[in-house]
Amino acid sequence: MKTTTYKVAEQLDKATLVDFYRQMALLRVFEERAAEQYMLGKIRGFLHLYIGQEAVAVGAIHALGRDDYVTTHYRDHGHALARGLSVNAVMAELFGKATGCSKGMGGSMHLFDASLNFAGGYAIVAGHLPLSTGMGFAFNYLNDNRLVATFFGDGALNEGEAHEVLNMSALWNLPVVFICENNLYGMGIPLSQSMSNTQLHKMAESYGIASAQVDGMDVLAVREAAETAVQHVRSGNGPYFLEARTYRFRGHSMADPVLYRSKDEEAEYRKLDPIAQYGEWLLSSKMATQKKLDAISAEVEKQVEESIAFAEESPFPSPEDLYRNVYAQLP
Amino acid sequence: MVQLTVREALRDAMAEEMRADPDVFLMGEEVAEYQGAYKVSQGLLDEFGAGRVIDTPITEAGFAGIGVGAAMGGLKPIVEFMTFNFAMQAMDHLINSAAKTLYMSGGLVPVPVVFRGPNGAAARVAAQHSQCYASWFAHVPGWRVVAPYSAGDAKGLLKAAIRDPNPVVFLENELLYGQSFEVPADGEHLVPIGKAAVARTGSDVTVAAFSIMAEVIDLRSLRPLDGEAVLASVEKTNRLVTVEEGWPFAGIGAEIAALVMENAFDMLDAPVGRVSGADVPMPYAANLEAAALPGAADIANAVRRVCYRG
């Protein structure tokens, strides 16, 4: 971590600060175990791991209110867990079981929880940006001071509809926090080979949107930057664009042999592991002892282990479920 | 009963629903200040204001997605496409967001949005402005697809569509906007989605069609398709001709023919006849455009063929 003092560290209590570590550790263990389950054939299809990016979801989502909406892309397990979805329900969804958060109907890329206002992972790159802008539109229309935080990758900024809604969110002053998780690669293409302007937050400025860039490996920096974003939006100043520079330690998905970047580069970024650096900060600021951190690690391991057992034991959806929820009924 | 044009009937449907429910709003290109590209939304801006009748930039993928998102956020949007030809820019949101979200979320997230606008041929507007999307939209499970003909059906079905908790694709026709029909004056005139109307009874042949003057069965809804109405009629007449403006390959007629073959094979005294538009992009020249679209003569010929009368 930088030796900056974090304003937010003074505003939040110790329990909350230590809990950021727990949340990130949970996300990390969950993804690692999900990868194992994938190799065992328990999870199939696509699996996009959030390993390395934990600080962004944990730091940003903590700045939101309960009534705010969260939407995200297909690399969504981290956001779902940071938002508070049950570990059991997420693992069961990955296993395609009826006890999954989307009843086994969505899978890895389509995690939903209406009670937590978690409006989904999304499988079409940039597709959820207009949806999120629409939710912001609804909140303005209803005049209720809610906002929507939408997470997306660097690659999404090449889709036309991302630009369509950057324009409209600014034009109509909509309460949207755009959080770009710039992990420097769109699948296998490095940023410099797909973007004419690699300072992504500057793109937002061209639409008249307030923006900032933050170190996405530093959970307190993210938390602080998200606070600024949320205050801006909630004060009726329109959208905000936060570019979080981060890195995924694994491939784009489980199918990715990662031939497009060097092991040296990966090693350099692993030195910036958000969980390791935050652990060091907690120790050096005397917020936690090594014993405490070890206990947390053991606790989240156990939680994820139990979720795997839960998922294993849960039933598959029944054959009748095939035709359920194609249409909504009039109340 | 009152005399209304289809255009007025559609406007009245939207106005009535917007008066009754503050969560209903209209969004699209030129719907507000211009009073609607085809004047369907005339007067709505004056009555409801710019907060509820919203002009968008030329940005179909963006505003279709915003419409779906607003529905996910608790509102009841009506999204107008200037024509469904332009809706192709928004296809991903129509299908991947609107139609599939309820199912993918295990029933958690409904999307009560209406997508409406003119569909199919107009007059001399050539290939990129003339396509019929009925078959494409009817192909997808997860939403309703409706195609009224008369003003009464336009009004009743649009009101039903706005109230429906599912996404609805509402296919209008520009050439019908100016046509007048008798419409019930009653503000609660609703037409149920999924029910065809028998416009004229007969005994020799069933003609099933939509969006054009159907002599016998006006389907009115394509998804769900009122197969029972068609089968009941075929049981009586034993012969069927389907009529549509769009292309024949994998069209609505193909679906109806399969349905009848599967469910009423022994009832048929002749193969189903399909009348459709010509399997070409719409030409501009006046004579070729006329030749590319089905007319009364084509339907009559098809009817004679299935009746084995030359």
mmCIF file of N, CA and C in Angstrom, chain A residues 69 71 93 101-103 105-107 110 112-114 118-119 121-122 124-139 141-142 146 161 163-165 167-169 171-172 174 321-331, chain B residues 21-25 27 51-52 54-75 92-93 96-99 101-110 140-144 163-166 223-224:
data_model
loop_
_atom_site.group_PDB
_atom_site.id
_atom_site.type_symbol
_atom_site.label_atom_id
_atom_site.label_comp_id
_atom_site.label_asym_id
_atom_site.label_seq_id
_atom_site.Cartn_x
_atom_site.Cartn_y
_atom_site.Cartn_z
ATOM 1 N N TYR A 69 -28.754 0.216 -6.580
ATOM 2 C CA TYR A 69 -28.663 -0.976 -7.409
ATOM 3 C C TYR A 69 -27.205 -1.217 -7.808
ATOM 4 N N THR A 71 -25.039 -3.406 -10.792
ATOM 5 C CA THR A 71 -25.026 -4.304 -11.945
ATOM 6 C C THR A 71 -23.566 -4.534 -12.326
ATOM 7 N N GLU A 93 -25.568 -21.862 -7.555
ATOM 8 C CA GLU A 93 -25.889 -21.368 -8.904
ATOM 9 C C GLU A 93 -24.832 -21.824 -9.895
ATOM 10 N N CYS A 101 -28.893 -18.829 -6.572
ATOM 11 C CA CYS A 101 -29.548 -17.522 -6.450
ATOM 12 C C CYS A 101 -30.470 -17.233 -7.626
ATOM 13 N N SER A 102 -30.210 -17.812 -8.772
ATOM 14 C CA SER A 102 -31.087 -17.654 -9.934
ATOM 15 C C SER A 102 -31.790 -18.971 -10.235
ATOM 16 N N LYS A 103 -31.929 -19.813 -9.165
ATOM 17 C CA LYS A 103 -32.622 -21.097 -9.273
ATOM 18 C C LYS A 103 -31.970 -22.044 -10.294
ATOM 19 N N MET A 105 -30.992 -21.275 -13.177
ATOM 20 C CA MET A 105 -31.392 -20.930 -14.549
ATOM 21 C C MET A 105 -30.390 -20.008 -15.239
ATOM 22 N N GLY A 106 -29.473 -19.407 -14.461
ATOM 23 C CA GLY A 106 -28.591 -18.389 -15.029
ATOM 24 C C GLY A 106 -27.143 -18.841 -15.138
ATOM 25 N N GLY A 107 -26.636 -19.461 -14.067
ATOM 26 C CA GLY A 107 -25.239 -19.856 -14.060
ATOM 27 C C GLY A 107 -24.310 -18.711 -13.697
ATOM 28 N N HIS A 110 -24.943 -14.985 -14.697
ATOM 29 C CA HIS A 110 -26.268 -14.400 -14.484
ATOM 30 C C HIS A 110 -26.712 -14.579 -13.041
ATOM 31 N N PHE A 112 -28.300 -13.147 -9.723
ATOM 32 C CA PHE A 112 -29.258 -12.087 -9.402
ATOM 33 C C PHE A 112 -29.669 -12.201 -7.942
ATOM 34 N N ASP A 113 -30.005 -11.083 -7.321
ATOM 35 C CA ASP A 113 -30.662 -11.114 -6.015
ATOM 36 C C ASP A 113 -31.502 -9.859 -5.882
ATOM 37 N N ALA A 114 -32.834 -10.019 -6.007
ATOM 38 C CA ALA A 114 -33.711 -8.854 -5.999
ATOM 39 C C ALA A 114 -33.697 -8.164 -4.636
ATOM 40 N N PHE A 118 -29.283 -6.493 -6.435
ATOM 41 C CA PHE A 118 -28.175 -6.914 -7.287
ATOM 42 C C PHE A 118 -28.791 -7.371 -8.605
ATOM 43 N N ALA A 119 -28.716 -6.466 -9.588
ATOM 44 C CA ALA A 119 -29.490 -6.707 -10.810
ATOM 45 C C ALA A 119 -28.702 -7.439 -11.877
ATOM 46 N N GLY A 121 -25.195 -10.101 -13.160
ATOM 47 C CA GLY A 121 -24.066 -10.160 -14.038
ATOM 48 C C GLY A 121 -24.659 -10.101 -15.425
ATOM 49 N N TYR A 122 -23.858 -9.855 -16.422
ATOM 50 C CA TYR A 122 -24.367 -9.740 -17.779
ATOM 51 C C TYR A 122 -23.366 -10.322 -18.740
ATOM 52 N N ILE A 124 -23.309 -10.102 -22.273
ATOM 53 C CA ILE A 124 -22.984 -9.381 -23.502
ATOM 54 C C ILE A 124 -22.126 -8.182 -23.097
ATOM 55 N N VAL A 125 -20.909 -8.108 -23.626
ATOM 56 C CA VAL A 125 -20.002 -7.037 -23.220
ATOM 57 C C VAL A 125 -20.672 -5.676 -23.404
ATOM 58 N N ALA A 126 -20.657 -4.884 -22.370
ATOM 59 C CA ALA A 126 -21.244 -3.532 -22.342
ATOM 60 C C ALA A 126 -22.765 -3.530 -22.352
ATOM 61 N N GLY A 127 -23.394 -4.685 -22.497
ATOM 62 C CA GLY A 127 -24.853 -4.728 -22.585
ATOM 63 C C GLY A 127 -25.552 -4.142 -21.376
ATOM 64 N N HIS A 128 -24.960 -4.294 -20.209
ATOM 65 C CA HIS A 128 -25.642 -3.833 -18.999
ATOM 66 C C HIS A 128 -25.500 -2.327 -18.795
ATOM 67 N N LEU A 129 -24.660 -1.691 -19.589
ATOM 68 C CA LEU A 129 -24.509 -0.233 -19.387
ATOM 69 C C LEU A 129 -25.805 0.515 -19.700
ATOM 70 N N PRO A 130 -26.447 0.225 -20.823
ATOM 71 C CA PRO A 130 -27.748 0.872 -21.022
ATOM 72 C C PRO A 130 -28.791 0.453 -19.982
ATOM 73 N N LEU A 131 -28.766 -0.790 -19.548
ATOM 74 C CA LEU A 131 -29.739 -1.218 -18.535
ATOM 75 C C LEU A 131 -29.539 -0.399 -17.267
ATOM 76 N N SER A 132 -28.281 -0.250 -16.851
ATOM 77 C CA SER A 132 -27.977 0.507 -15.642
ATOM 78 C C SER A 132 -28.399 1.960 -15.801
ATOM 79 N N THR A 133 -28.157 2.501 -16.971
ATOM 80 C CA THR A 133 -28.559 3.884 -17.233
ATOM 81 C C THR A 133 -30.070 4.006 -17.132
ATOM 82 N N GLY A 134 -30.770 2.972 -17.563
ATOM 83 C CA GLY A 134 -32.233 2.951 -17.445
ATOM 84 C C GLY A 134 -32.682 2.900 -15.998
ATOM 85 N N MET A 135 -31.961 2.168 -15.178
ATOM 86 C CA MET A 135 -32.307 2.140 -13.747
ATOM 87 C C MET A 135 -32.096 3.528 -13.159
ATOM 88 N N GLY A 136 -30.992 4.175 -13.538
ATOM 89 C CA GLY A 136 -30.758 5.541 -13.093
ATOM 90 C C GLY A 136 -31.875 6.453 -13.554
ATOM 91 N N PHE A 137 -32.333 6.243 -14.782
ATOM 92 C CA PHE A 137 -33.459 7.012 -15.307
ATOM 93 C C PHE A 137 -34.676 6.833 -14.414
ATOM 94 N N ALA A 138 -34.962 5.590 -14.033
ATOM 95 C CA ALA A 138 -36.129 5.310 -13.178
ATOM 96 C C ALA A 138 -35.985 6.025 -11.838
ATOM 97 N N PHE A 139 -34.781 6.017 -11.261
ATOM 98 C CA PHE A 139 -34.600 6.645 -9.952
ATOM 99 C C PHE A 139 -34.822 8.158 -10.033
ATOM 100 N N TYR A 141 -36.720 9.650 -12.271
ATOM 101 C CA TYR A 141 -38.157 9.781 -12.574
ATOM 102 C C TYR A 141 -38.970 9.694 -11.290
ATOM 103 N N LEU A 142 -38.573 8.759 -10.420
ATOM 104 C CA LEU A 142 -39.301 8.545 -9.167
ATOM 105 C C LEU A 142 -38.815 9.483 -8.072
ATOM 106 N N ARG A 146 -32.000 7.277 -5.099
ATOM 107 C CA ARG A 146 -31.196 6.075 -5.263
ATOM 108 C C ARG A 146 -30.212 6.296 -6.411
ATOM 109 N N GLU A 161 -22.764 1.062 -27.720
ATOM 110 C CA GLU A 161 -23.802 1.424 -26.749
ATOM 111 C C GLU A 161 -23.224 1.992 -25.456
ATOM 112 N N HIS A 163 -20.934 4.229 -25.365
ATOM 113 C CA HIS A 163 -20.861 5.657 -25.681
ATOM 114 C C HIS A 163 -22.236 6.279 -25.761
ATOM 115 N N GLU A 164 -23.191 5.500 -26.258
ATOM 116 C CA GLU A 164 -24.558 6.023 -26.325
ATOM 117 C C GLU A 164 -25.038 6.408 -24.932
ATOM 118 N N VAL A 165 -24.740 5.587 -23.958
ATOM 119 C CA VAL A 165 -25.276 5.901 -22.638
ATOM 120 C C VAL A 165 -24.370 6.802 -21.805
ATOM 121 N N ASN A 167 -23.210 9.375 -23.153
ATOM 122 C CA ASN A 167 -23.832 10.605 -23.630
ATOM 123 C C ASN A 167 -25.163 10.864 -22.932
ATOM 124 N N MET A 168 -26.043 9.867 -22.937
ATOM 125 C CA MET A 168 -27.379 10.103 -22.384
ATOM 126 C C MET A 168 -27.365 10.284 -20.880
ATOM 127 N N SER A 169 -26.477 9.606 -20.176
ATOM 128 C CA SER A 169 -26.462 9.767 -18.722
ATOM 129 C C SER A 169 -26.035 11.190 -18.364
ATOM 130 N N LEU A 171 -26.343 13.833 -20.511
ATOM 131 C CA LEU A 171 -27.393 14.699 -21.068
ATOM 132 C C LEU A 171 -28.580 14.828 -20.122
ATOM 133 N N TRP A 172 -28.999 13.713 -19.545
ATOM 134 C CA TRP A 172 -30.187 13.684 -18.700
ATOM 135 C C TRP A 172 -29.866 13.698 -17.208
ATOM 136 N N LEU A 174 -28.195 11.639 -15.073
ATOM 137 C CA LEU A 174 -28.694 10.428 -14.419
ATOM 138 C C LEU A 174 -27.755 9.954 -13.310
ATOM 139 N N ASP A 321 -39.485 -27.195 -14.100
ATOM 140 C CA ASP A 321 -38.880 -25.865 -14.029
ATOM 141 C C ASP A 321 -38.441 -25.364 -15.404
ATOM 142 N N LEU A 322 -38.354 -26.261 -16.364
ATOM 143 C CA LEU A 322 -37.949 -25.858 -17.716
ATOM 144 C C LEU A 322 -38.872 -24.776 -18.258
ATOM 145 N N TYR A 323 -40.174 -24.931 -17.956
ATOM 146 C CA TYR A 323 -41.163 -24.001 -18.510
ATOM 147 C C TYR A 323 -41.607 -22.930 -17.531
ATOM 148 N N ARG A 324 -40.971 -22.898 -16.370
ATOM 149 C CA ARG A 324 -41.378 -21.911 -15.368
ATOM 150 C C ARG A 324 -40.684 -20.576 -15.623
ATOM 151 N N ASN A 325 -41.402 -19.484 -15.333
ATOM 152 C CA ASN A 325 -40.793 -18.146 -15.419
ATOM 153 C C ASN A 325 -40.350 -17.738 -16.825
ATOM 154 N N VAL A 326 -41.002 -18.306 -17.850
ATOM 155 C CA VAL A 326 -40.788 -17.748 -19.189
ATOM 156 C C VAL A 326 -41.572 -16.439 -19.258
ATOM 157 N N TYR A 327 -42.755 -16.480 -18.659
ATOM 158 C CA TYR A 327 -43.621 -15.295 -18.621
ATOM 159 C C TYR A 327 -43.986 -14.958 -17.182
ATOM 160 N N ALA A 328 -44.174 -13.647 -16.918
ATOM 161 C CA ALA A 328 -44.677 -13.198 -15.624
ATOM 162 C C ALA A 328 -46.192 -13.213 -15.675
ATOM 163 N N GLN A 329 -46.801 -13.524 -14.513
ATOM 164 C CA GLN A 329 -48.266 -13.488 -14.451
ATOM 165 C C GLN A 329 -48.702 -12.135 -13.923
ATOM 166 N N LEU A 330 -49.859 -11.700 -14.353
ATOM 167 C CA LEU A 330 -50.433 -10.473 -13.799
ATOM 168 C C LEU A 330 -50.733 -10.734 -12.320
ATOM 169 N N PRO A 331 -50.375 -9.784 -11.439
ATOM 170 C CA PRO A 331 -50.621 -10.020 -10.007
ATOM 171 C C PRO A 331 -52.110 -10.113 -9.695
ATOM 172 N N ASP B 21 -51.751 5.550 -14.767
ATOM 173 C CA ASP B 21 -50.582 5.004 -14.062
ATOM 174 C C ASP B 21 -49.384 5.919 -14.266
ATOM 175 N N PRO B 22 -48.920 6.594 -13.213
ATOM 176 C CA PRO B 22 -47.817 7.549 -13.353
ATOM 177 C C PRO B 22 -46.485 6.898 -13.735
ATOM 178 N N ASP B 23 -46.402 5.571 -13.640
ATOM 179 C CA ASP B 23 -45.149 4.903 -13.996
ATOM 180 C C ASP B 23 -45.016 4.644 -15.489
ATOM 181 N N VAL B 24 -46.089 4.916 -16.253
ATOM 182 C CA VAL B 24 -46.038 4.698 -17.702
ATOM 183 C C VAL B 24 -45.463 5.947 -18.354
ATOM 184 N N PHE B 25 -44.482 5.771 -19.224
ATOM 185 C CA PHE B 25 -43.943 6.921 -19.956
ATOM 186 C C PHE B 25 -43.568 6.475 -21.366
ATOM 187 N N MET B 27 -40.894 6.961 -24.713
ATOM 188 C CA MET B 27 -39.545 7.399 -25.068
ATOM 189 C C MET B 27 -39.258 6.986 -26.508
ATOM 190 N N GLY B 51 -41.109 15.224 -18.867
ATOM 191 C CA GLY B 51 -40.623 14.175 -17.976
ATOM 192 C C GLY B 51 -41.173 12.812 -18.338
ATOM 193 N N ARG B 52 -42.306 12.808 -19.056
ATOM 194 C CA ARG B 52 -42.958 11.547 -19.377
ATOM 195 C C ARG B 52 -43.063 11.270 -20.872
ATOM 196 N N ILE B 54 -40.454 11.602 -23.858
ATOM 197 C CA ILE B 54 -39.024 11.902 -23.910
ATOM 198 C C ILE B 54 -38.430 11.685 -25.283
ATOM 199 N N ASP B 55 -37.874 12.768 -25.810
ATOM 200 C CA ASP B 55 -37.141 12.680 -27.078
ATOM 201 C C ASP B 55 -35.757 12.110 -26.808
ATOM 202 N N THR B 56 -35.373 11.097 -27.553
ATOM 203 C CA THR B 56 -34.027 10.539 -27.391
ATOM 204 C C THR B 56 -33.148 10.994 -28.547
ATOM 205 N N PRO B 57 -31.837 10.952 -28.358
ATOM 206 C CA PRO B 57 -30.946 11.099 -29.515
ATOM 207 C C PRO B 57 -31.125 9.875 -30.420
ATOM 208 N N ILE B 58 -30.455 9.872 -31.570
ATOM 209 C CA ILE B 58 -30.582 8.751 -32.502
ATOM 210 C C ILE B 58 -29.681 7.633 -32.000
ATOM 211 N N THR B 59 -30.206 6.779 -31.134
ATOM 212 C CA THR B 59 -29.326 5.956 -30.326
ATOM 213 C C THR B 59 -30.079 4.705 -29.858
ATOM 214 N N GLU B 60 -30.553 3.916 -30.847
ATOM 215 C CA GLU B 60 -31.488 2.818 -30.563
ATOM 216 C C GLU B 60 -30.989 1.796 -29.549
ATOM 217 N N ALA B 61 -29.735 1.352 -29.683
ATOM 218 C CA ALA B 61 -29.252 0.335 -28.734
ATOM 219 C C ALA B 61 -29.277 0.931 -27.335
ATOM 220 N N GLY B 62 -28.823 2.157 -27.239
ATOM 221 C CA GLY B 62 -28.808 2.849 -25.958
ATOM 222 C C GLY B 62 -30.193 3.020 -25.363
ATOM 223 N N PHE B 63 -31.138 3.545 -26.137
ATOM 224 C CA PHE B 63 -32.425 3.822 -25.490
ATOM 225 C C PHE B 63 -33.294 2.586 -25.330
ATOM 226 N N ALA B 64 -33.071 1.569 -26.170
ATOM 227 C CA ALA B 64 -33.797 0.316 -25.925
ATOM 228 C C ALA B 64 -33.320 -0.288 -24.611
ATOM 229 N N GLY B 65 -31.997 -0.265 -24.401
ATOM 230 C CA GLY B 65 -31.448 -0.775 -23.149
ATOM 231 C C GLY B 65 -31.905 0.055 -21.962
ATOM 232 N N ILE B 66 -31.959 1.363 -22.135
ATOM 233 C CA ILE B 66 -32.443 2.235 -21.066
ATOM 234 C C ILE B 66 -33.900 1.904 -20.748
ATOM 235 N N GLY B 67 -34.695 1.646 -21.770
ATOM 236 C CA GLY B 67 -36.089 1.257 -21.540
ATOM 237 C C GLY B 67 -36.183 -0.019 -20.722
ATOM 238 N N VAL B 68 -35.384 -1.005 -21.089
ATOM 239 C CA VAL B 68 -35.401 -2.265 -20.333
ATOM 240 C C VAL B 68 -34.936 -2.017 -18.896
ATOM 241 N N GLY B 69 -33.879 -1.248 -18.742
ATOM 242 C CA GLY B 69 -33.370 -0.933 -17.407
ATOM 243 C C GLY B 69 -34.379 -0.173 -16.571
ATOM 244 N N ALA B 70 -35.107 0.750 -17.198
ATOM 245 C CA ALA B 70 -36.126 1.499 -16.462
ATOM 246 C C ALA B 70 -37.243 0.553 -16.002
ATOM 247 N N ALA B 71 -37.583 -0.423 -16.834
ATOM 248 C CA ALA B 71 -38.576 -1.424 -16.442
ATOM 249 C C ALA B 71 -38.029 -2.258 -15.282
ATOM 250 N N MET B 72 -36.759 -2.620 -15.337
ATOM 251 C CA MET B 72 -36.137 -3.361 -14.237
ATOM 252 C C MET B 72 -36.111 -2.502 -12.977
ATOM 253 N N GLY B 73 -36.099 -1.174 -13.160
ATOM 254 C CA GLY B 73 -36.074 -0.247 -12.028
ATOM 255 C C GLY B 73 -37.453 0.107 -11.515
ATOM 256 N N GLY B 74 -38.522 -0.484 -12.084
ATOM 257 C CA GLY B 74 -39.860 -0.311 -11.527
ATOM 258 C C GLY B 74 -40.841 0.500 -12.358
ATOM 259 N N LEU B 75 -40.414 0.999 -13.530
ATOM 260 C CA LEU B 75 -41.337 1.798 -14.338
ATOM 261 C C LEU B 75 -41.970 0.941 -15.438
ATOM 262 N N ASP B 92 -29.922 -6.699 -29.568
ATOM 263 C CA ASP B 92 -29.358 -7.369 -28.411
ATOM 264 C C ASP B 92 -30.200 -7.099 -27.169
ATOM 265 N N HIS B 93 -30.635 -5.849 -27.004
ATOM 266 C CA HIS B 93 -31.445 -5.545 -25.827
ATOM 267 C C HIS B 93 -32.839 -6.106 -25.920
ATOM 268 N N ASN B 96 -31.762 -10.319 -25.752
ATOM 269 C CA ASN B 96 -30.956 -10.764 -24.623
ATOM 270 C C ASN B 96 -31.325 -10.095 -23.304
ATOM 271 N N SER B 97 -31.819 -8.868 -23.347
ATOM 272 C CA SER B 97 -32.201 -8.210 -22.094
ATOM 273 C C SER B 97 -33.689 -8.359 -21.822
ATOM 274 N N ALA B 98 -34.518 -7.909 -22.767
ATOM 275 C CA ALA B 98 -35.953 -7.896 -22.485
ATOM 276 C C ALA B 98 -36.530 -9.306 -22.410
ATOM 277 N N ALA B 99 -36.349 -10.091 -23.463
ATOM 278 C CA ALA B 99 -37.062 -11.371 -23.521
ATOM 279 C C ALA B 99 -36.526 -12.406 -22.547
ATOM 280 N N THR B 101 -34.544 -11.998 -19.540
ATOM 281 C CA THR B 101 -34.135 -11.722 -18.169
ATOM 282 C C THR B 101 -34.985 -12.414 -17.105
ATOM 283 N N LEU B 102 -36.290 -12.462 -17.292
ATOM 284 C CA LEU B 102 -37.122 -13.096 -16.260
ATOM 285 C C LEU B 102 -36.695 -14.549 -16.063
ATOM 286 N N TYR B 103 -36.495 -15.239 -17.167
ATOM 287 C CA TYR B 103 -36.135 -16.657 -17.116
ATOM 288 C C TYR B 103 -34.744 -16.862 -16.526
ATOM 289 N N MET B 104 -33.767 -16.064 -16.991
ATOM 290 C CA MET B 104 -32.373 -16.212 -16.533
ATOM 291 C C MET B 104 -32.233 -15.912 -15.052
ATOM 292 N N SER B 105 -33.144 -15.078 -14.536
ATOM 293 C CA SER B 105 -33.038 -14.714 -13.125
ATOM 294 C C SER B 105 -33.900 -15.631 -12.265
ATOM 295 N N GLY B 106 -34.382 -16.717 -12.847
ATOM 296 C CA GLY B 106 -35.215 -17.636 -12.075
ATOM 297 C C GLY B 106 -36.500 -16.986 -11.603
ATOM 298 N N GLY B 107 -37.022 -16.021 -12.376
ATOM 299 C CA GLY B 107 -38.284 -15.379 -12.025
ATOM 300 C C GLY B 107 -38.149 -14.125 -11.177
ATOM 301 N N LEU B 108 -36.930 -13.690 -10.889
ATOM 302 C CA LEU B 108 -36.742 -12.559 -9.978
ATOM 303 C C LEU B 108 -36.962 -11.195 -10.626
ATOM 304 N N VAL B 109 -36.651 -11.060 -11.897
ATOM 305 C CA VAL B 109 -36.619 -9.732 -12.508
ATOM 306 C C VAL B 109 -37.534 -9.635 -13.727
ATOM 307 N N PRO B 110 -38.762 -9.139 -13.533
ATOM 308 C CA PRO B 110 -39.658 -8.958 -14.681
ATOM 309 C C PRO B 110 -39.290 -7.700 -15.478
ATOM 310 N N VAL B 140 -38.963 -15.859 -30.709
ATOM 311 C CA VAL B 140 -38.284 -15.825 -29.406
ATOM 312 C C VAL B 140 -39.239 -16.018 -28.234
ATOM 313 N N PRO B 141 -38.995 -16.996 -27.362
ATOM 314 C CA PRO B 141 -39.833 -17.125 -26.163
ATOM 315 C C PRO B 141 -39.434 -16.097 -25.114
ATOM 316 N N GLY B 142 -40.422 -15.621 -24.360
ATOM 317 C CA GLY B 142 -40.116 -14.689 -23.277
ATOM 318 C C GLY B 142 -40.860 -13.380 -23.375
ATOM 319 N N TRP B 143 -41.492 -13.134 -24.518
ATOM 320 C CA TRP B 143 -42.281 -11.896 -24.646
ATOM 321 C C TRP B 143 -43.532 -12.174 -25.473
ATOM 322 N N ARG B 144 -44.402 -11.138 -25.548
ATOM 323 C CA ARG B 144 -45.599 -11.228 -26.395
ATOM 324 C C ARG B 144 -45.304 -10.481 -27.687
ATOM 325 N N ARG B 163 -50.278 -2.895 -19.849
ATOM 326 C CA ARG B 163 -50.584 -3.466 -18.530
ATOM 327 C C ARG B 163 -49.911 -4.811 -18.311
ATOM 328 N N ASP B 164 -49.452 -5.447 -19.382
ATOM 329 C CA ASP B 164 -48.884 -6.794 -19.271
ATOM 330 C C ASP B 164 -47.535 -6.731 -18.548
ATOM 331 N N PRO B 165 -47.293 -7.635 -17.589
ATOM 332 C CA PRO B 165 -46.006 -7.595 -16.888
ATOM 333 C C PRO B 165 -44.839 -8.128 -17.714
ATOM 334 N N ASN B 166 -45.137 -8.635 -18.905
ATOM 335 C CA ASN B 166 -44.082 -9.138 -19.781
ATOM 336 C C ASN B 166 -43.685 -8.105 -20.810
ATOM 337 N N ARG B 223 -47.441 -14.075 -30.784
ATOM 338 C CA ARG B 223 -46.918 -14.864 -29.682
ATOM 339 C C ARG B 223 -47.562 -14.328 -28.431
ATOM 340 N N PRO B 224 -48.473 -15.090 -27.815
ATOM 341 C CA PRO B 224 -48.868 -16.435 -28.231
ATOM 342 C C PRO B 224 -49.780 -16.414 -29.454
#
